[in-house]
Amino acid sequence: MTPTIPIIDIADLVAGAPGSVDRVAQEIGAAARGIGFFVVSGHGIPQTEIDAVFASARAFFALPAAAKDAVSLKRSPHNRGDVALGGEALDPTQGA
């Protein structure tokens, strides 16, 4: 059986509904400890903004490696930046 990615609706949290912080936190915690992924719905972000972010991401990842290297995590003193595919490993002894 293939596990399904949980969809966590945060509309009540955005609206400030009582008990929503604990419910959403529990759902996120369970998803993160379980499958390790989740989808957030009810956030109120317009689809046009979501589409624009994905378009920007596609444009960035289509750049040549040299351009992405200019913003590499390796160049950041703040642990922010691009990480090349295979550039990180939980167990460094296993190689990429």
Backbone as a ProteinNet text record, in pm:
[ID]
protein_1_A
[PRIMARY]
MTPTIPIIDIADLVAGAPGSVDRVAQEIGAAARGIGFFVVSGHGIPQTEIDAVFASARAFFALPAAAKDAVSLKRSPHNRGDVALGGEALDPTQGA
[TERTIARY]
83	0	87.6	58.1	130.9	68.1	149.4	92	47.4	-55.2	-101.1	-42.2	-18.5	34.7	-82.5	-70.8	-179.8	-202.4	-327.9	-365.3	-411.4	-339.8	-369.7	-434.8	-560.7	-637.9	-613.1	-556.8	-525.2	-620.4	-733.8	-828.3	-870.7	-898	-936.7	-822.4	-701.1	-584.1	-571.2	-583.4	-576	-684.9	-801.7	-914.7	-904.7	-808.7	-792.8	-891	-942.6	-1041.1	-978.7	-1053.4	-1003.1	-966.5	-854.5	-810.2	-739	-739.1	-680.2	-527.8	-462.6	-316.2	-276	-338.8	-304.9	-338	-454.3	-493.2	-395	-365	-274	-134.8	-88.7	43.2	47.3	-59.3	-63.6	-63.4	-139.3	-144.7	-9.8	54.2	185.5	287.3	285.3	378.5	361.2	237.5	211.5	257.7	230.4	271.3	423.5	489	635.2	702.4	647.7	704.7	666.7	555	506.1	567.8	492.7	537.8	648.4	651.2	756.2	718.8	598.3	551.2	406.3	361	220.1	189.8	62.9	13.8	-68.7	-51.5	-128.2	-236.9	-360.7	-472.4	-534.5	-622	-690.8	-603	-492.1	-397.1	-435.9	-519.6	-564.7	-470.3	-362.7	-270.7	-333.4	-345.2	-408.4	-331.1	-404.7	-342.9	-245.2	-273.3	-182	-44.5	-40	88.9	159.7	85.9	144.7	203.1	127.6	174.7	301.6	307.6	424.9	548	530.2	642.7	694.4	604.2	647.5	716.1	667.5	731.5	872.2	888.1	1020.8	1114.7	1062.9	1145	1189.1	1095.6	1132.1	1240.4	1226.1	1325.3	1461	1462.5	1589.3	1656.4	1582.3	1643.2	1680.9	1630.7	1669.8	1801.5	1848.4	1974.4	2091.8	2200.1	2320.2	2379.1	2452.7	2511.5	2595.4	2667.1	2752.4	2670.1	2553.8	2468	2414.5	2375.5	2324	2436.9	2557.7	2671.8	2697.6	2660	2678.9	2597.3	2490.7	2408.5	2410.2	2520.7	2535.8	2535.5	2481.5	2486.6	2630.1	2722.2	2863.6	2920	2857.1	2904.5	2835.3	2740.3	2659.7	2708.8	2725	2758.2	2634.1	2515.5	2389.3	2312.8	2379.6	2316.9	2195.6	2209.5	2103.9	2164.9	2092.5	2138.4	2104.4	2144.8	2117.8	2209.3	2154.2	2231.8	2218.1	2330.8	2329.3	2267.9	2208.9	2152.7	2261.4	2233.8	2331.4	2433.1	2410.3	2505.6	2495.2	2396.5	2380.8	2352.4	2395.6	2368.2	2356.1	2259.6	2247.3	2365.2	2415.3	2529.6	2643.1	2735.9	2841.6	2932.7	2928.9	3013.1	2955	2829.6	2762.6	2784.7	2841	2866.1	2736.4	2749.7	2629.6	2601
-118.3	0	125	218.5	344.4	442.6	499.4	595.8	722.6	786.5	912.4	1027.9	1136.5	1255.8	1326.9	1353.4	1419.2	1561.8	1602.7	1740.7	1803.3	1905.8	1970.8	2105.8	2118.3	2240.5	2335	2452	2548.2	2668.3	2657.5	2769.8	2815.8	2721.2	2758.9	2830.6	2787.7	2851.3	2995.3	3014	3147.2	3237.2	3180.1	3256	3277.6	3211.8	3227.6	3147.7	3039.4	2957.9	2891.8	2886.2	2821.5	2675.5	2633.6	2495.3	2464.1	2558.4	2528.8	2516.3	2590.3	2581.2	2439.4	2386.7	2251.4	2147.4	2159.7	2062.2	2062.8	2182.3	2191.3	2141.1	2177.1	2131.6	1979.1	1920	1774.2	1708.3	1764.5	1707.7	1720.7	1836.9	1856.2	1762.3	1751.9	1662.9	1518.4	1472.8	1334.6	1311.4	1407.4	1393.4	1393.4	1482.4	1492	1366.5	1310.2	1187.3	1065	1072.4	959.4	958.5	1001.9	999.5	1102.4	1209.9	1310.2	1426.5	1426.1	1532	1562.8	1681.9	1715.3	1831.3	1846.3	1956.1	2044.9	2176.3	2271	2332.4	2326.4	2391.8	2492.6	2575.7	2673	2788.4	2811.2	2916	3053.1	3058.2	3185.6	3252.3	3186.1	3243.7	3227.8	3337.2	3328.9	3236.2	3164.3	3070.9	3141.7	3268	3341.9	3358.1	3379.6	3390	3255.2	3149.7	3015.4	2982.7	3011.7	2986.9	3066.4	3191.5	3276	3220.3	3169.1	3110.7	2986.4	2901.1	2781.5	2818.1	2921.5	2966.6	3017.9	3092.2	3141.3	3025.9	2926.5	2810	2734.8	2715	2647.1	2725.5	2858.1	2941.7	2932	2934	2923.5	2789.6	2680.7	2548.1	2515.3	2593.9	2576.5	2648.5	2731.3	2803.3	2706.4	2747	2663.1	2651.9	2546	2520.6	2637.7	2703.6	2815.8	2929.9	2955.3	3062.3	3024.9	2899.2	2855.4	2850.6	2822.7	2818.8	2955.6	3062.2	3196.3	3218.8	3142.6	3154	3022.6	2953.6	2824.3	2838.3	2739	2730.6	2738.1	2684.8	2684.3	2825.6	2921.1	3059.7	3142.3	3084.7	3159.7	3141.9	3252.4	3240.8	3212.8	3209.1	3195.8	3068.2	2969.2	2841.2	2858.4	2944.5	2967	2962.8	2907.7	2907.1	2777.5	2770.5	2653.1	2537.5	2419.3	2297.5	2211	2175.2	2093.2	1956.5	1896.4	1763.1	1668.6	1598.2	1508.1	1578.7	1708.6	1787.7	1773.5	1701.5	1680.5	1534.5	1488	1349.9	1342.4	1263.3	1243.8	1164.7	1073.1	990.3	1016	1107.9	1144.6	1028.3	917.5	803.9	726.4	754.9	679.6	740.1	860.1	920.8	955.7	1038.3	1083.9	996.6
0	0	0	-88.6	-95.1	2.6	93.1	187.4	114.9	166.5	108.6	188.3	118.1	183.6	251.8	381.9	453.9	404.1	400.6	369.9	500.9	542.1	669.9	641.8	680.8	658.8	775.6	745.1	850.8	851.4	782.4	775.5	915.1	1004.4	1140.9	1212.5	1187.8	1249.2	1199	1067.7	1008.3	1065.2	1090.3	1143.9	1294.9	1360	1504	1586.3	1531	1602.9	1725.3	1835.4	1956.1	1929.6	1985	1972.6	1843	1749.9	1618.6	1623.9	1711.1	1720.5	1759.3	1862.7	1907.4	1801.2	1736.3	1634.2	1518.4	1466.4	1352.4	1392.1	1510.5	1556.2	1566.1	1617.4	1627.8	1489.9	1396.3	1261.3	1189.9	1203.9	1141.8	1205.8	1337.4	1406.6	1362.7	1352.7	1310.7	1166.8	1080.2	940	927.1	1000.3	992.3	1046.4	1153.3	1209.5	1128.3	1058	979	840.7	742.6	604	577.7	657.3	642	550.8	499.3	410.2	443.8	404.2	415.5	321.8	288.8	206.7	298.8	284.3	364.7	277	325.9	256.9	352.7	299.1	383.1	427.3	359.1	397.9	345.9	241.7	188.8	89.7	52.3	-46	-184.2	-258.5	-390.2	-485.2	-567.6	-661.8	-755.8	-788.3	-876.7	-813	-681.5	-611.9	-607.3	-583	-581.1	-718	-823.4	-959.8	-989.5	-943.6	-966.5	-895.7	-774.6	-701.3	-774	-820.8	-893.5	-1024.4	-1093	-1217.1	-1188	-1078.9	-1040.5	-1005.7	-937.3	-902.3	-1027.8	-1121.4	-1247.3	-1321.4	-1325.5	-1393.7	-1325	-1191.4	-1119.1	-1144.3	-1130	-1144.5	-1288.2	-1384.3	-1524	-1555.1	-1462.9	-1485.1	-1490.8	-1557.2	-1557.5	-1415.9	-1393	-1260.6	-1211.7	-1300.4	-1259.9	-1200.3	-1256.3	-1204	-1066	-1048.6	-918.3	-815	-860	-768	-705.3	-775.9	-722	-594.5	-577.4	-456.7	-378	-385.2	-318.3	-166.7	-101.7	44.2	93.4	16	54.4	67.4	4	7.2	116.4	185.7	281.7	424.9	496.5	639.5	724.7	660.4	734.5	701.6	644.7	613.1	522.2	420.2	322.4	183.4	90.5	-47.4	-117.5	-242.4	-324.3	-284.1	-287.8	-263.5	-388.1	-445.7	-566.4	-536.6	-639.4	-625.7	-575.1	-467.1	-407.4	-319.6	-294.5	-218.1	-66.7	-19.3	124.1	150.9	265.8	305.1	456.9	504	648.2	703.4	622.7	662.8	563.5	598.4	505.1	465.1	538.1	502.2	384.8	347.8	241.8	103.3	93	-37.1	-108.2	-208.2	-279	-398.1
[MASK]
++++++++++++++++++++++++++++++++++++++++++++++++++++++++++++++++++++++++++++++++++++++++++++++++

